[in-house]
XYZ file of C-alpha atoms in Angstrom:
689
model
C 101.445 132.753 22.727
C 104.100 133.580 25.328
C 107.307 131.553 25.482
C 108.403 130.977 29.092
C 112.031 129.868 29.605
C 113.046 128.396 32.990
C 116.499 127.436 34.192
C 115.786 123.732 34.759
C 113.239 121.158 33.519
C 111.838 120.615 37.042
C 111.120 124.346 37.458
C 109.626 124.505 33.957
C 107.272 121.630 34.770
C 106.057 123.385 37.935
C 105.412 126.581 36.002
C 103.739 124.698 33.138
C 101.423 122.966 35.598
C 100.298 126.297 37.080
C 99.865 127.926 33.648
C 97.987 124.963 32.191
C 100.620 124.136 29.542
C 100.162 120.389 29.803
C 100.779 119.120 26.248
C 104.273 117.630 26.228
C 106.716 117.917 23.329
C 110.433 117.223 23.068
C 112.105 119.975 25.092
C 108.963 121.949 26.007
C 105.318 121.895 27.089
C 102.456 123.848 25.522
C 98.902 124.908 26.230
C 96.556 127.649 27.424
C 98.428 130.367 25.535
C 101.883 129.408 26.834
C 104.917 127.477 25.634
C 107.194 126.525 28.544
C 110.772 125.370 27.972
C 114.084 125.334 29.822
C 117.830 125.922 29.598
C 119.578 123.101 31.537
C 121.571 125.788 33.384
C 124.223 127.528 31.280
C 123.659 126.424 27.674
C 126.758 128.354 26.626
C 129.847 129.815 28.230
C 132.574 132.213 27.230
C 134.652 130.640 24.477
C 138.134 129.269 25.166
C 141.144 131.371 24.198
C 141.852 129.367 21.017
C 138.453 130.410 19.642
C 139.958 133.878 19.085
C 143.225 132.613 17.548
C 144.365 129.036 17.090
C 147.850 129.966 18.321
C 146.407 130.212 21.862
C 145.890 126.437 21.861
C 149.548 126.251 22.955
C 150.495 128.108 26.092
C 153.246 130.665 25.455
C 154.222 133.598 27.627
C 154.856 135.807 24.606
C 151.171 135.487 23.630
C 150.040 137.069 26.906
C 147.989 139.028 27.751
C 144.992 137.654 25.868
C 142.470 140.517 25.702
C 139.572 139.863 23.281
C 138.049 143.004 21.805
C 134.652 141.300 21.726
C 133.910 138.230 23.808
C 132.356 135.205 22.137
C 130.086 132.555 23.618
C 130.353 128.859 22.832
C 127.519 126.334 23.139
C 128.171 123.405 25.443
C 128.267 120.213 23.356
C 125.790 118.305 25.515
C 123.228 121.146 25.400
C 123.217 122.093 21.712
C 120.013 120.189 20.971
C 118.091 122.042 23.703
C 119.396 125.369 22.420
C 118.134 124.532 18.916
C 114.700 123.787 20.411
C 114.706 127.157 22.183
C 115.877 128.968 19.068
C 113.110 127.410 16.996
C 110.519 128.327 19.630
C 111.747 131.933 19.849
C 111.311 132.351 16.094
C 107.874 130.758 15.913
C 105.400 133.173 14.340
C 102.805 132.684 17.071
C 105.254 133.596 19.868
C 104.661 137.252 20.698
C 106.824 137.612 23.839
C 109.520 135.708 25.728
C 109.388 135.463 29.533
C 112.626 135.009 31.471
C 111.678 132.573 34.257
C 115.247 131.596 35.156
C 116.316 131.932 38.773
C 115.763 135.481 39.989
C 119.408 136.493 40.402
C 122.564 137.496 38.567
C 123.410 134.084 37.110
C 119.796 133.373 36.144
C 119.769 136.624 34.181
C 122.985 135.666 32.370
C 121.709 132.168 31.549
C 118.561 133.520 29.889
C 120.117 136.482 28.093
C 122.919 134.384 26.638
C 120.422 131.987 25.048
C 118.174 134.884 23.962
C 120.972 136.800 22.227
C 122.668 133.724 20.711
C 119.307 132.834 19.151
C 119.156 136.397 17.734
C 115.704 136.798 19.186
C 113.965 140.161 18.740
C 110.715 139.354 20.539
C 109.678 141.514 23.543
C 111.307 140.300 26.759
C 109.489 140.015 30.119
C 110.830 139.016 33.547
C 109.279 136.679 36.119
C 110.719 137.577 39.539
C 109.574 135.326 42.393
C 111.018 134.064 45.678
C 108.940 130.916 46.012
C 107.908 128.086 43.702
C 104.487 127.685 45.336
C 101.560 127.794 42.921
C 100.209 131.037 44.403
C 103.634 132.731 44.074
C 103.906 131.651 40.424
C 100.388 132.925 39.616
C 101.048 136.252 41.325
C 104.394 136.520 39.534
C 102.769 136.127 36.118
C 100.192 138.729 37.062
C 103.024 141.145 37.819
C 105.540 140.432 35.040
C 108.251 143.077 34.728
C 109.754 144.520 31.570
C 112.986 142.734 30.681
C 114.708 146.102 30.293
C 114.238 146.709 34.033
C 116.966 144.114 34.583
C 119.488 145.354 32.010
C 121.770 146.498 34.832
C 121.621 143.060 36.448
C 122.549 141.462 33.110
C 125.451 143.866 32.568
C 126.809 143.118 36.042
C 126.556 139.362 35.372
C 128.289 139.720 32.002
C 131.076 141.891 33.468
C 131.613 139.374 36.254
C 131.969 136.528 33.760
C 134.254 138.426 31.383
C 136.467 139.814 34.175
C 136.837 136.350 35.716
C 137.774 135.028 32.253
C 140.462 137.684 31.780
C 142.083 137.126 35.156
C 141.647 133.345 35.118
C 142.967 132.739 31.591
C 145.916 135.125 31.766
C 147.026 134.572 35.367
C 146.625 130.791 35.128
C 148.762 130.622 31.970
C 151.330 133.105 33.280
C 151.977 131.332 36.580
C 151.711 127.828 35.126
C 154.354 128.647 32.493
C 156.645 130.385 34.967
C 156.580 127.605 37.554
C 156.130 124.519 35.358
C 152.976 123.363 37.156
C 149.300 123.857 36.349
C 148.187 126.634 38.734
C 144.562 127.737 38.562
C 144.275 131.398 39.540
C 141.000 133.189 40.243
C 139.959 136.460 41.818
C 137.911 134.663 44.528
C 139.546 131.243 44.840
C 143.068 132.663 45.298
C 142.333 135.009 48.222
C 140.164 132.291 49.803
C 143.117 129.911 49.594
C 145.286 132.667 51.089
C 142.982 132.781 54.131
C 143.429 129.045 54.684
C 147.212 129.158 54.174
C 147.546 132.164 56.495
C 145.558 130.409 59.230
C 147.777 127.315 59.044
C 150.885 129.522 59.141
C 149.570 131.171 62.316
C 148.916 127.759 63.878
C 152.406 126.490 62.939
C 154.084 129.612 64.318
C 152.086 129.569 67.540
C 154.055 128.847 70.710
C 151.790 127.908 73.644
C 152.459 129.644 76.934
C 151.540 127.993 80.231
C 149.504 129.826 82.825
C 148.168 128.961 86.250
C 145.034 129.760 88.205
C 144.013 128.896 91.738
C 140.535 127.465 92.050
C 138.763 127.813 95.385
C 136.146 125.171 96.265
C 133.670 126.660 98.767
C 130.430 124.963 97.780
C 130.904 126.634 94.413
C 134.011 127.523 92.421
C 135.873 130.823 92.481
C 139.082 131.493 90.573
C 142.038 133.887 90.594
C 143.291 135.802 87.545
C 145.779 133.927 85.329
C 149.329 133.795 86.704
C 152.407 132.951 84.632
C 154.532 131.942 87.645
C 153.641 128.496 88.971
C 155.470 129.057 92.280
C 153.352 132.116 93.045
C 150.150 130.206 92.238
C 151.178 127.322 94.513
C 151.944 129.774 97.335
C 148.481 131.326 96.973
C 146.838 127.893 97.075
C 148.823 126.870 100.153
C 147.918 130.057 102.030
C 144.188 129.506 101.376
C 144.035 125.819 102.253
C 141.411 125.279 104.970
C 140.889 128.999 105.590
C 137.570 130.768 105.791
C 136.615 132.967 102.862
C 134.615 136.165 102.907
C 132.304 137.671 100.296
C 133.851 141.019 99.420
C 131.225 142.116 96.873
C 128.223 140.779 94.959
C 126.856 142.230 91.738
C 123.722 140.862 90.105
C 122.490 142.054 86.690
C 119.628 140.930 84.510
C 120.664 140.617 80.879
C 119.107 139.498 77.631
C 120.145 138.262 74.185
C 117.798 139.142 71.345
C 116.825 136.452 68.884
C 118.973 136.064 65.745
C 117.712 137.280 62.367
C 116.255 134.803 59.866
C 118.565 132.716 57.700
C 120.225 133.954 54.546
C 122.193 131.402 52.524
C 125.556 131.917 54.218
C 124.270 131.770 57.806
C 122.282 128.639 56.962
C 125.339 127.005 55.368
C 127.376 127.866 58.466
C 124.845 126.385 60.900
C 124.324 123.311 58.718
C 128.084 122.710 58.726
C 128.423 123.280 62.474
C 125.309 121.359 63.568
C 124.728 118.760 60.837
C 128.222 118.433 59.334
C 127.067 119.298 55.797
C 129.410 121.026 53.378
C 128.361 124.375 51.952
C 127.671 122.726 48.593
C 125.549 119.982 50.143
C 123.455 122.598 51.933
C 122.961 124.590 48.725
C 122.043 121.429 46.787
C 119.519 120.374 49.446
C 118.079 123.904 49.504
C 117.688 123.959 45.732
C 115.788 120.674 45.874
C 113.526 122.010 48.637
C 112.907 125.185 46.613
C 111.969 123.217 43.513
C 109.668 121.043 45.651
C 107.983 124.274 46.841
C 108.950 123.659 50.477
C 111.213 126.666 51.052
C 111.777 130.085 49.512
C 114.560 131.132 47.122
C 117.930 129.904 48.463
C 120.559 132.262 46.954
C 119.738 135.273 49.091
C 121.840 137.601 51.214
C 118.872 139.056 53.106
C 117.821 138.028 56.631
C 114.436 139.774 56.734
C 110.979 139.539 55.164
C 109.242 142.426 53.399
C 106.550 144.228 55.383
C 103.806 142.914 53.102
C 104.523 139.347 54.302
C 103.708 140.237 57.935
C 100.192 138.773 57.715
C 101.608 135.356 56.797
C 104.281 135.079 59.508
C 101.910 133.545 62.068
C 100.948 130.840 59.592
C 104.649 130.173 58.859
C 105.232 129.822 62.608
C 102.460 127.203 62.722
C 104.055 125.356 59.775
C 107.477 125.508 61.462
C 106.137 124.249 64.791
C 104.485 121.323 63.008
C 107.763 120.453 61.243
C 109.558 120.510 64.619
C 106.695 118.580 66.270
C 106.147 121.130 69.039
C 103.262 123.317 70.156
C 102.767 126.591 68.314
C 104.510 129.296 70.394
C 102.192 131.688 72.247
C 104.495 134.585 71.377
C 105.343 135.316 67.715
C 107.161 138.624 67.220
C 106.183 139.487 63.640
C 107.819 142.928 63.627
C 111.151 141.365 64.565
C 111.477 139.643 61.168
C 109.744 142.124 58.804
C 111.731 145.060 57.469
C 111.420 145.952 53.784
C 114.395 148.331 54.010
C 116.690 145.378 54.743
C 115.404 143.159 51.929
C 117.505 143.041 48.756
C 116.551 141.135 45.578
C 115.146 138.289 47.691
C 113.970 137.971 51.269
C 115.251 135.587 53.955
C 114.936 131.802 53.646
C 111.779 130.501 55.328
C 109.548 127.432 54.924
C 106.562 127.782 52.640
C 103.000 126.938 53.584
C 103.370 123.799 51.466
C 105.931 122.424 53.940
C 103.537 120.103 55.746
C 104.607 117.314 58.076
C 103.475 114.805 55.442
C 105.725 116.402 52.804
C 108.571 116.538 55.342
C 108.347 112.799 56.059
C 108.721 111.984 52.345
C 112.006 113.884 52.016
C 115.483 112.301 51.964
C 117.354 112.674 55.242
C 119.616 115.513 54.051
C 116.755 117.696 52.825
C 114.821 116.906 55.996
C 117.685 118.154 58.160
C 117.924 121.444 56.258
C 114.163 122.066 56.269
C 114.000 121.464 60.025
C 116.891 123.887 60.512
C 115.006 126.546 58.493
C 111.863 125.939 60.572
C 113.831 126.274 63.813
C 115.357 129.455 62.400
C 111.931 131.043 61.940
C 110.807 129.988 65.423
C 113.988 131.399 66.975
C 113.743 134.692 65.086
C 110.157 135.352 66.149
C 110.632 134.266 69.777
C 111.180 136.318 72.923
C 114.708 137.347 73.964
C 116.763 134.929 76.054
C 116.813 136.444 79.554
C 119.093 135.548 82.435
C 120.456 136.912 85.697
C 124.230 137.022 85.951
C 125.897 137.206 89.350
C 129.566 138.129 89.815
C 130.959 137.670 93.314
C 134.408 138.716 94.564
C 135.681 136.380 97.284
C 138.593 137.148 99.604
C 140.641 134.385 101.204
C 143.957 134.834 103.002
C 144.307 138.255 101.430
C 143.830 136.955 97.872
C 140.910 137.791 95.569
C 138.861 135.251 93.653
C 136.025 135.747 91.177
C 132.942 133.552 90.948
C 130.376 133.832 88.165
C 126.926 132.327 88.088
C 123.972 132.474 85.758
C 120.295 131.728 86.334
C 117.999 131.488 83.330
C 114.899 133.666 83.698
C 113.370 132.932 80.276
C 114.850 130.569 77.679
C 113.136 132.594 74.975
C 114.502 131.831 71.507
C 117.061 129.349 72.839
C 114.207 126.939 73.529
C 114.123 126.353 69.752
C 117.912 126.051 69.355
C 118.769 122.349 69.081
C 122.494 123.118 69.266
C 122.211 124.960 72.579
C 124.314 123.035 75.103
C 125.226 125.866 77.472
C 125.946 124.929 81.071
C 126.482 127.573 83.719
C 127.352 127.491 87.397
C 124.596 128.666 89.717
C 125.631 130.585 92.814
C 123.780 130.418 96.130
C 122.327 133.562 97.670
C 125.347 135.617 98.761
C 125.640 138.793 100.804
C 128.535 141.185 101.183
C 130.614 140.297 104.262
C 129.222 136.755 104.410
C 131.684 134.135 105.725
C 132.014 130.911 103.768
C 133.027 127.428 104.882
C 136.687 126.380 105.104
C 138.006 126.153 101.562
C 140.036 123.827 99.418
C 142.419 125.505 96.974
C 143.773 123.765 93.864
C 146.280 124.988 91.269
C 145.060 124.493 87.716
C 147.498 124.597 84.803
C 146.440 125.741 81.356
C 148.033 126.763 78.082
C 147.224 129.481 75.595
C 145.556 128.000 72.523
C 146.455 128.560 68.869
C 143.892 129.730 66.313
C 141.615 126.909 65.191
C 141.824 125.236 61.795
C 139.158 126.434 59.416
C 135.925 124.500 59.164
C 133.528 125.434 56.374
C 131.467 127.273 58.986
C 134.339 129.515 60.096
C 135.805 129.922 56.607
C 132.443 131.081 55.249
C 132.351 133.615 58.068
C 135.827 134.878 57.164
C 134.911 135.031 53.462
C 131.855 137.107 54.325
C 133.876 139.743 56.194
C 137.232 139.606 54.359
C 138.390 143.025 53.178
C 135.359 144.758 54.696
C 137.485 147.310 56.569
C 139.040 148.567 53.323
C 135.661 148.984 51.607
C 133.460 152.093 51.645
C 130.873 152.027 54.434
C 128.032 152.245 51.915
C 129.300 149.276 49.877
C 126.504 146.695 49.576
C 128.733 143.771 48.687
C 131.710 143.061 50.911
C 133.870 140.016 51.428
C 134.905 137.211 49.092
C 132.324 136.102 46.542
C 128.575 136.129 47.072
C 126.263 133.781 48.996
C 125.487 132.067 45.685
C 129.136 131.423 44.735
C 130.946 130.634 47.998
C 130.023 126.939 48.083
C 131.408 126.490 44.559
C 134.638 128.246 45.537
C 135.193 125.861 48.459
C 134.613 122.870 46.192
C 136.996 124.294 43.579
C 139.729 124.566 46.223
C 139.401 120.806 46.629
C 139.113 119.822 42.968
C 142.100 121.963 41.913
C 144.239 120.245 44.525
C 144.933 123.399 46.563
C 143.100 122.238 49.696
C 141.664 119.078 51.194
C 139.175 118.096 53.857
C 140.604 116.404 56.931
C 138.368 114.889 59.551
C 139.400 115.057 63.207
C 137.027 113.728 65.842
C 133.721 115.585 65.337
C 134.965 118.245 62.930
C 136.076 118.334 59.311
C 138.714 120.941 58.599
C 139.834 122.577 55.357
C 143.621 122.376 55.082
C 145.951 123.629 52.339
C 147.934 121.067 50.360
C 151.625 121.456 49.552
C 150.594 122.837 46.163
C 148.249 125.355 47.796
C 150.966 126.578 50.151
C 153.407 126.903 47.265
C 150.974 128.911 45.159
C 150.312 131.488 47.885
C 154.077 131.807 48.425
C 154.608 133.006 44.829
C 151.309 134.802 44.229
C 151.548 138.614 44.303
C 149.661 140.368 47.093
C 147.238 141.902 44.634
C 145.841 138.498 43.606
C 145.618 137.036 47.101
C 144.157 140.075 48.806
C 140.413 139.982 49.525
C 140.283 143.683 48.688
C 140.409 143.000 44.930
C 137.301 140.832 44.827
C 135.514 143.059 47.372
C 136.126 146.056 45.109
C 134.845 144.048 42.142
C 131.617 143.177 43.920
C 131.150 146.830 44.863
C 131.638 147.852 41.219
C 129.310 145.102 39.980
C 126.654 146.341 42.387
C 127.047 149.833 40.934
C 126.800 148.431 37.398
C 123.571 146.661 38.388
C 122.176 150.016 39.555
C 123.520 151.570 36.332
C 125.716 153.934 38.369
C 128.908 152.702 36.662
C 129.660 152.212 32.959
C 130.538 148.532 32.304
C 133.206 149.647 29.794
C 135.000 151.612 32.509
C 135.056 148.551 34.751
C 136.332 146.211 32.011
C 139.030 148.705 30.975
C 140.322 148.602 34.533
C 140.394 144.790 34.542
C 142.268 144.679 31.219
C 144.825 147.127 32.621
C 145.287 144.998 35.742
C 145.921 141.876 33.638
C 148.336 143.651 31.254
C 150.301 145.092 34.181
C 150.548 141.657 35.829
C 151.909 140.027 32.657
C 154.418 142.813 32.032
C 155.779 143.331 35.526
C 155.523 140.070 37.481
C 158.891 138.411 38.144
C 159.183 134.798 39.320
C 160.179 134.200 42.931
C 163.770 133.084 43.511
C 164.176 129.483 44.593
C 160.790 128.445 43.201
C 162.258 125.122 42.052
C 161.974 124.015 45.687
C 158.264 124.879 45.716
C 157.495 123.400 42.295
C 160.146 120.728 41.579
C 160.368 119.768 37.912
C 160.090 116.098 37.034
C 162.346 114.077 34.760
C 159.472 113.526 32.348
C 157.619 116.440 30.750
C 154.042 115.857 29.678
C 152.593 116.889 26.346
C 150.357 119.544 27.890
C 153.004 122.239 27.806
C 154.063 122.360 31.468
C 155.975 120.122 33.872
C 153.781 118.693 36.566
C 154.632 117.051 39.897
C 154.519 113.264 39.914
C 152.588 111.648 42.759
C 153.400 108.011 41.992
C 153.963 105.365 39.329
C 151.396 104.146 36.825
C 150.210 100.594 37.706
C 150.038 99.770 33.972
C 153.276 101.078 32.439
C 155.406 102.382 35.309
C 155.649 105.973 34.036
C 155.057 108.863 36.467
C 151.474 109.770 37.301
C 151.076 113.556 37.532
C 148.408 115.762 39.061
C 146.395 118.513 37.430
C 143.149 120.264 38.238
C 140.970 117.434 36.873
C 142.771 114.424 38.259
C 145.871 112.250 38.103
C 147.121 111.012 34.733
C 149.900 108.806 33.408
C 152.502 110.947 31.626
C 152.988 108.264 28.972
C 150.802 109.531 26.128
C 150.366 105.942 24.897
C 148.880 104.900 28.258
C 145.311 105.815 29.175
C 145.511 105.342 32.947
C 143.688 108.120 34.804
C 142.182 108.831 38.219
C 139.585 111.596 37.946
C 138.993 113.878 40.937
C 135.215 113.862 40.336
C 135.066 110.085 39.862
C 131.475 108.808 40.226
C 132.476 106.234 42.837
C 133.773 108.978 45.125
C 131.092 111.519 44.169
C 128.397 109.048 45.217
C 129.917 109.114 48.688
C 130.150 112.932 48.590
C 133.939 112.739 48.390
C 136.504 114.102 45.964
C 139.535 111.996 45.069
C 142.277 113.946 46.861
C 145.988 113.860 46.092
C 146.657 112.165 49.441
C 144.251 109.317 48.626
C 145.579 109.048 45.041
C 149.147 108.665 46.374
C 148.037 105.852 48.685
C 146.175 104.073 45.883
C 149.173 104.223 43.554
C 151.575 103.031 46.252
C 149.504 100.485 48.163
C 146.310 100.002 46.155
C 144.198 101.097 49.110
C 143.540 104.140 51.274
C 141.458 104.941 54.346
C 138.547 107.165 53.302
C 136.912 109.087 56.149
C 133.499 110.722 56.190
C 131.868 108.779 53.326
C 128.159 109.514 52.896
C 125.535 106.793 52.650
C 122.514 107.988 50.600
C 120.464 105.092 52.004
C 120.924 105.971 55.688
C 121.937 109.646 55.453
C 124.863 108.958 57.800
C 128.637 109.131 57.354
C 131.149 106.299 57.807
C 134.850 105.435 57.446
C 136.115 102.586 55.268
C 139.088 101.562 53.146
C 138.793 102.180 49.410
C 140.552 99.552 47.303
C 141.690 100.201 43.702
C 141.761 97.306 41.220
C 143.180 97.860 37.711
C 143.077 95.103 35.079
C 145.164 97.000 32.528
C 142.108 98.380 30.758
C 139.669 99.463 33.451
C 140.128 100.880 36.936
C 137.560 99.900 39.544
C 137.058 100.739 43.205
C 135.418 98.916 46.076
C 134.991 99.524 49.803
C 136.653 97.248 52.363
C 135.153 97.481 55.850
C 137.582 94.995 57.411
C 140.723 97.159 57.589
C 139.525 100.478 59.046
């Protein structure tokens, strides 16, 4: 018998169905020579600091740095029973090999190996590596199982990532929290990401708009002068041209083309889904995971935008599937070579629909998943389509001795833009013009404009900045650049919200990510080393080398330990920090002073914020507002500090952008808090928007 271990029950059931393991038991299925079980994600995580010494239960600066000689793992309380099932199965006498069928990536490898080693299993280890949950992909994967040892480098890179994040997170969080009297979560990816947001807002605040003026000439079409800072000069130009004939000084016409974009990887899909559909990065990843488990799209956590060459024969069929999902005719032109390039495929290929993604299956999906699947289908149609071709004409017009430029564009072939639902381009078309041609008497108008500041970050633009952050400082051959990986960036954005460092603010059609007062204060005191994207970019480069077994994991971890020790020994608090992190009159029993955001409705003591929520500082009182409260989570919202302040002061707060799972749309309403002294409840009021 072979024991197959998947990451989730739903994946295990799909695999069991294909393998014929249909007899159900508690925690696994069996049959046809296979036992199929699952992990429920991470069954265990790195142990807390107090597991190494009970003195670490209290936060003291003199105990830092905490540098375990050997890291320990701790089972999650709610998953112990499933681990015991796995352990028993691994030690069954009839089990001859264990197959790792967890997600084919770094975290999937860590999830399986942690359970395998904690169970002290010695059975031979095999690896299932697939990019689709379709039945044919699963069968082919089991026909081509790899030796588990082939992925030792991947496991070592995953383990180093986890241990290095633990070292920096535990030590830096305690160090800065103790120094500034406020719980400050520090991380090698979350901190530089926050720094990007804070820096952008600083640039916007410091921006001083400058007026400029142009003269627009109306002669059957529009022509415009260069920008002029002096309004008087612009008005004089307009006055001199009023009612005068204009002459075509030159005409230049060029045919241009824009090639189709590459297929979607996770980050580009998250960006488009945010820009076009308004989904957060996490929502997109969640919808993708559901589609993957329903066998309707390929593996989501990929950084590749191409398909391997051996998939070329199936691209035409995928185009037919995509056209059906979009309810259009199958394109006559499908450029297969444009999307197939094995040299540009990493662990997984680009995200595409599977052949199981029929229109019937599409119609049964919830609205969110439907939107993402249609976007993926459009992505494949765009990538395999002809280039977008157009003719651009630039004319120089002379009037009263002044020069004006007119630009026009005529579409020759929409090409891939015919499949782009977000394409709203509008261009002026110029009439046929010849050099020396006289044009009708003109009307000249002065137009005033102002230089614009940088735009607030949306998740789309922040993901783009995360992807390229620190790239210039990295070696050209570095595979991993930027902040985090496609698989982790959505979680980082959510953590910015839940730790209280940033919040989402909706303005008209866009939702922006803005730093909170706490987030601004943290970046003010954080040393450059911890807020620079170069640190995490270097880590990812090293982890990639560890995966290839080009770098000794011990060398990497020694460097991380040295970084942490140096930080603890040499960092000095910033002068005047009491303004950034004001201490409260009441000190909580958690070892640090925390900022109060309001008064408790039950006992009147201060309510203070931490990473998990807002809690009464009176240890006898149990009043709490959790950031991940189910009421808010059901509306795809996190209880922000701004909303918590309103609730404590007024009992109500306007909540924008709430999600309705029934309709799939978003709405604004007032959330009302009602506390009876024992329980806190929330309801929506639609009468006071």
